[in-house]
Amino acid sequence: MTALKSVLFALTLPALLVAFWYIATSGAKNFFIPTPALLAEKFVSVWFSDRFFSDVLPSLGRLVIGLVSASVLGIAAGLLIGSFRWLRSLTEPVLEFFRAIPPPVLVPILMLLIGVSDLMKVAVIVSACVWPVLLNTVEGVRAVDSVLSESARTYGLSGAARVRYLVLPSASPQIMTGIRQSLSVGLILMVISEMFASSSGLGFTIVQFQRSFAIPEMWSGIVVLGLIGVIMSFIFQWTERKILRWYHGLREVENAA
Amino acid sequence: MSSRAAHTVQPDIGNGGADAPARPARGRSLALGPLSKPLLGLVGIAGFLLIWEVCPRAGLVDIRFLPPASEVLGILLADLGLAAFWAAVGETMTAWAVGLVTAVIAAVVLGFVVGSSTFLRTFTYSLVEFMRPIPSVALIPLAVLLFGVKIESSLMLIIYASFWQVFIQVLYGVADVDNVAMQTARSYGLKATARVRHVVFPTALPYLMTGIRLAAAVALILAVTAELVIGSPGLGREIALAQSGGAISSMYALVLACGLLGVAINVAMRWVERKTLAWHSSVRSETVV
């Protein structure tokens, strides 16, 4: 009964909006807004075709490679910088500056340095996604509970074991926050890198539709981007709950006490 | 609680004495004086500029593609004296400010309305969770169609992106209201508007400020992106023009200017946050949990 009710709750508003959209577009023909039926038809015919393999998959591949490299880089550098106080003070202003640069302005620079290629697109994604991960890792490492840290030292944990069993687990909630921030940034940069200089990929295709005034096709592209964003956020939430199960459990216990 | 008790009992072994007592030094780090932190930061900046200067001059990177730091800084300094540069900065900041303020007002109003009713919260949950992750750049083609290369294109992207940042935070904030405080206010006979003013608003304010700080950064990103990709007036368009015109050094100078603008916005937002939340325990930092 409650399950049915929550499904009803979840579906009512979207259904109402689609109904409103249907009614609003059924009468007058609006050039900019297609009817729901036309959009659904275009969505299937445009994206469930060769285009899925020639444009969508390569884009997603670059996004995943970029995100994974940015996470690995960010965590590694963050562990290093976070562990030494002098290194932290040394690098902090420079890192703050790099984080504050709006990442899309790096696209023209990377185009110059690397040239227009897949590598450049991945580099664009990495150069934007690495900062949230890096800075959050530094914060996480810095905030390791000092009692835990002293206990670990007393038990003679050092080097790799210390990182593996003390630093990495304590910093992991912060690291996950950083990765979550970088997901949305990465998706944005994936699209922008393809809008700039490219002859394939999602961003390119959508701009192409817009330039040729293929309005329903353009809208279907926007829907695809939205779906990718939603699916990514669901996958991430699921993974985060798996990885940080101990942490959420701990929080519940602490809050209850 | 327990960890704090442990600190005070524990004898001070090997902890750096230079630190404030509230923050025990970690590990065998060098004992740093209070002055050395900003000093090290300056050294870091100098080191970064030095590397940037040496790499192209030594031929590690093509000097045509990465001009040395001194040249770029020189152009940036020259830019600072140009009216055209400040006009571009003004255009970017206008789009940023108008977009941010609109988004914040809309998000605060809707957030308080939706957040204070359980029915509305569950009713809109699925839609919000679906709309929020949609990347704002997906709207670029639509913005171009509707507004062309005008400031409205930037505004549409900025408002969409910053709205969700603030809206979600306000929802969390309103949901965080302490039940006891609410019941107390009710039994003291506070009317609905007074309850919002004296109970809900102070609870939600820290969340709101976090949301605004995040949104301010996002709004700058989107402002520059719109200018860069669509070509609405501002710093981003100047970068695109410099790049296509082959004026590499001035392109770097403009990128540097964007970064400095970002730093200025971050610093200003943190200051505003500290001022408006001066009463809040997270800022007063005297209560330790």
Coordinates of C-alpha atoms in Angstrom, one line a residue, chain B residues 28-150:
Chain B
R28 CA 56.1 14.9 13.0
S29 CA 55.4 17.9 10.9
L30 CA 57.8 20.8 11.2
A31 CA 56.9 23.3 13.9
L32 CA 55.7 26.2 11.9
G33 CA 55.4 29.7 13.2
P34 CA 52.2 31.6 12.6
L35 CA 53.9 33.7 9.9
S36 CA 55.3 30.9 7.8
K37 CA 52.0 29.8 6.4
P38 CA 51.3 32.8 4.2
L39 CA 55.0 33.0 3.5
L40 CA 55.1 29.4 2.2
G41 CA 52.0 30.2 0.1
L42 CA 53.9 33.1 -1.5
V43 CA 56.9 30.8 -2.1
G44 CA 54.5 28.4 -3.8
I45 CA 53.1 31.1 -6.1
A46 CA 56.6 32.2 -6.9
G47 CA 57.7 28.6 -7.6
F48 CA 54.7 28.1 -9.9
L49 CA 55.5 31.3 -11.8
L50 CA 59.1 30.3 -12.0
I51 CA 58.3 26.9 -13.5
W52 CA 55.9 28.6 -16.0
E53 CA 58.7 31.1 -16.9
V54 CA 61.4 28.4 -17.3
C55 CA 59.5 25.7 -19.2
P56 CA 58.8 27.6 -22.4
R57 CA 62.2 29.4 -22.3
A58 CA 64.1 26.2 -21.9
G59 CA 62.2 24.7 -24.8
L60 CA 60.3 22.1 -22.8
V61 CA 57.0 23.5 -24.2
D62 CA 56.6 25.3 -27.5
I63 CA 57.0 28.9 -26.7
R64 CA 54.4 29.8 -29.3
F65 CA 51.8 27.8 -27.4
L66 CA 52.8 28.6 -23.8
P67 CA 54.3 32.1 -23.5
P68 CA 56.4 32.6 -20.4
A69 CA 54.8 34.0 -17.3
S70 CA 56.5 37.4 -17.4
E71 CA 55.0 38.1 -20.9
V72 CA 51.5 37.0 -19.9
L73 CA 51.6 39.0 -16.7
G74 CA 52.9 42.0 -18.6
I75 CA 49.9 41.8 -20.9
L76 CA 47.5 41.3 -18.0
L77 CA 48.9 44.5 -16.4
A78 CA 48.5 46.4 -19.7
D79 CA 44.9 45.0 -19.9
L80 CA 44.1 46.5 -16.5
G81 CA 44.6 49.9 -18.0
L82 CA 42.2 49.3 -20.9
A83 CA 38.6 50.3 -20.9
A84 CA 37.7 47.4 -23.3
F85 CA 39.0 44.9 -20.7
W86 CA 36.9 46.4 -17.9
A87 CA 33.9 46.5 -20.2
A88 CA 34.2 42.8 -20.8
V89 CA 34.7 42.2 -17.0
G90 CA 31.6 44.3 -16.4
E91 CA 29.5 42.3 -18.9
T92 CA 30.6 39.0 -17.3
M93 CA 29.9 40.3 -13.8
T94 CA 26.5 41.8 -14.8
A95 CA 25.4 38.4 -16.2
W96 CA 26.8 36.7 -13.1
A97 CA 25.1 39.0 -10.6
V98 CA 21.7 39.2 -12.3
G99 CA 21.6 35.5 -12.9
L100 CA 22.7 34.7 -9.4
V101 CA 20.3 37.0 -7.7
T102 CA 17.3 35.8 -9.8
A103 CA 18.2 32.2 -9.1
V104 CA 18.6 32.8 -5.4
I105 CA 15.3 34.6 -5.0
A106 CA 13.4 32.0 -7.0
A107 CA 15.1 29.1 -5.1
V108 CA 14.6 30.7 -1.6
V109 CA 10.9 31.3 -2.2
L110 CA 10.2 27.9 -3.8
G111 CA 12.5 26.2 -1.3
F112 CA 10.7 27.6 1.7
V113 CA 7.2 26.8 0.2
V114 CA 8.1 23.3 -0.9
G115 CA 10.3 22.5 2.1
S116 CA 7.7 23.4 4.8
S117 CA 5.1 21.0 3.5
T118 CA 5.7 17.3 3.6
F119 CA 3.1 16.8 0.9
L120 CA 4.8 19.1 -1.5
R121 CA 8.2 17.7 -0.7
T122 CA 7.2 14.1 -1.6
F123 CA 5.1 15.3 -4.5
T124 CA 8.0 17.2 -6.2
Y125 CA 10.8 14.8 -5.1
S126 CA 10.9 12.7 -8.3
L127 CA 10.8 15.8 -10.6
V128 CA 13.5 17.6 -8.6
E129 CA 15.8 14.5 -8.6
F130 CA 15.3 14.2 -12.3
M131 CA 15.8 17.8 -13.3
R132 CA 18.7 18.5 -11.0
P133 CA 21.4 16.3 -12.7
I134 CA 20.5 17.6 -16.2
P135 CA 23.7 19.5 -17.2
S136 CA 23.0 23.1 -17.9
V137 CA 25.1 23.0 -21.0
A138 CA 22.4 20.8 -22.5
L139 CA 20.4 24.1 -22.7
I140 CA 23.0 25.9 -24.9
P141 CA 21.4 25.0 -28.2
L142 CA 18.0 26.1 -26.9
A143 CA 19.4 29.3 -25.5
V144 CA 21.0 30.1 -28.9
L145 CA 17.7 29.5 -30.7
L146 CA 15.7 31.6 -28.3
F147 CA 18.0 34.5 -27.5
G148 CA 20.9 34.4 -29.9
V149 CA 24.2 36.0 -28.7
K150 CA 22.5 38.3 -26.2

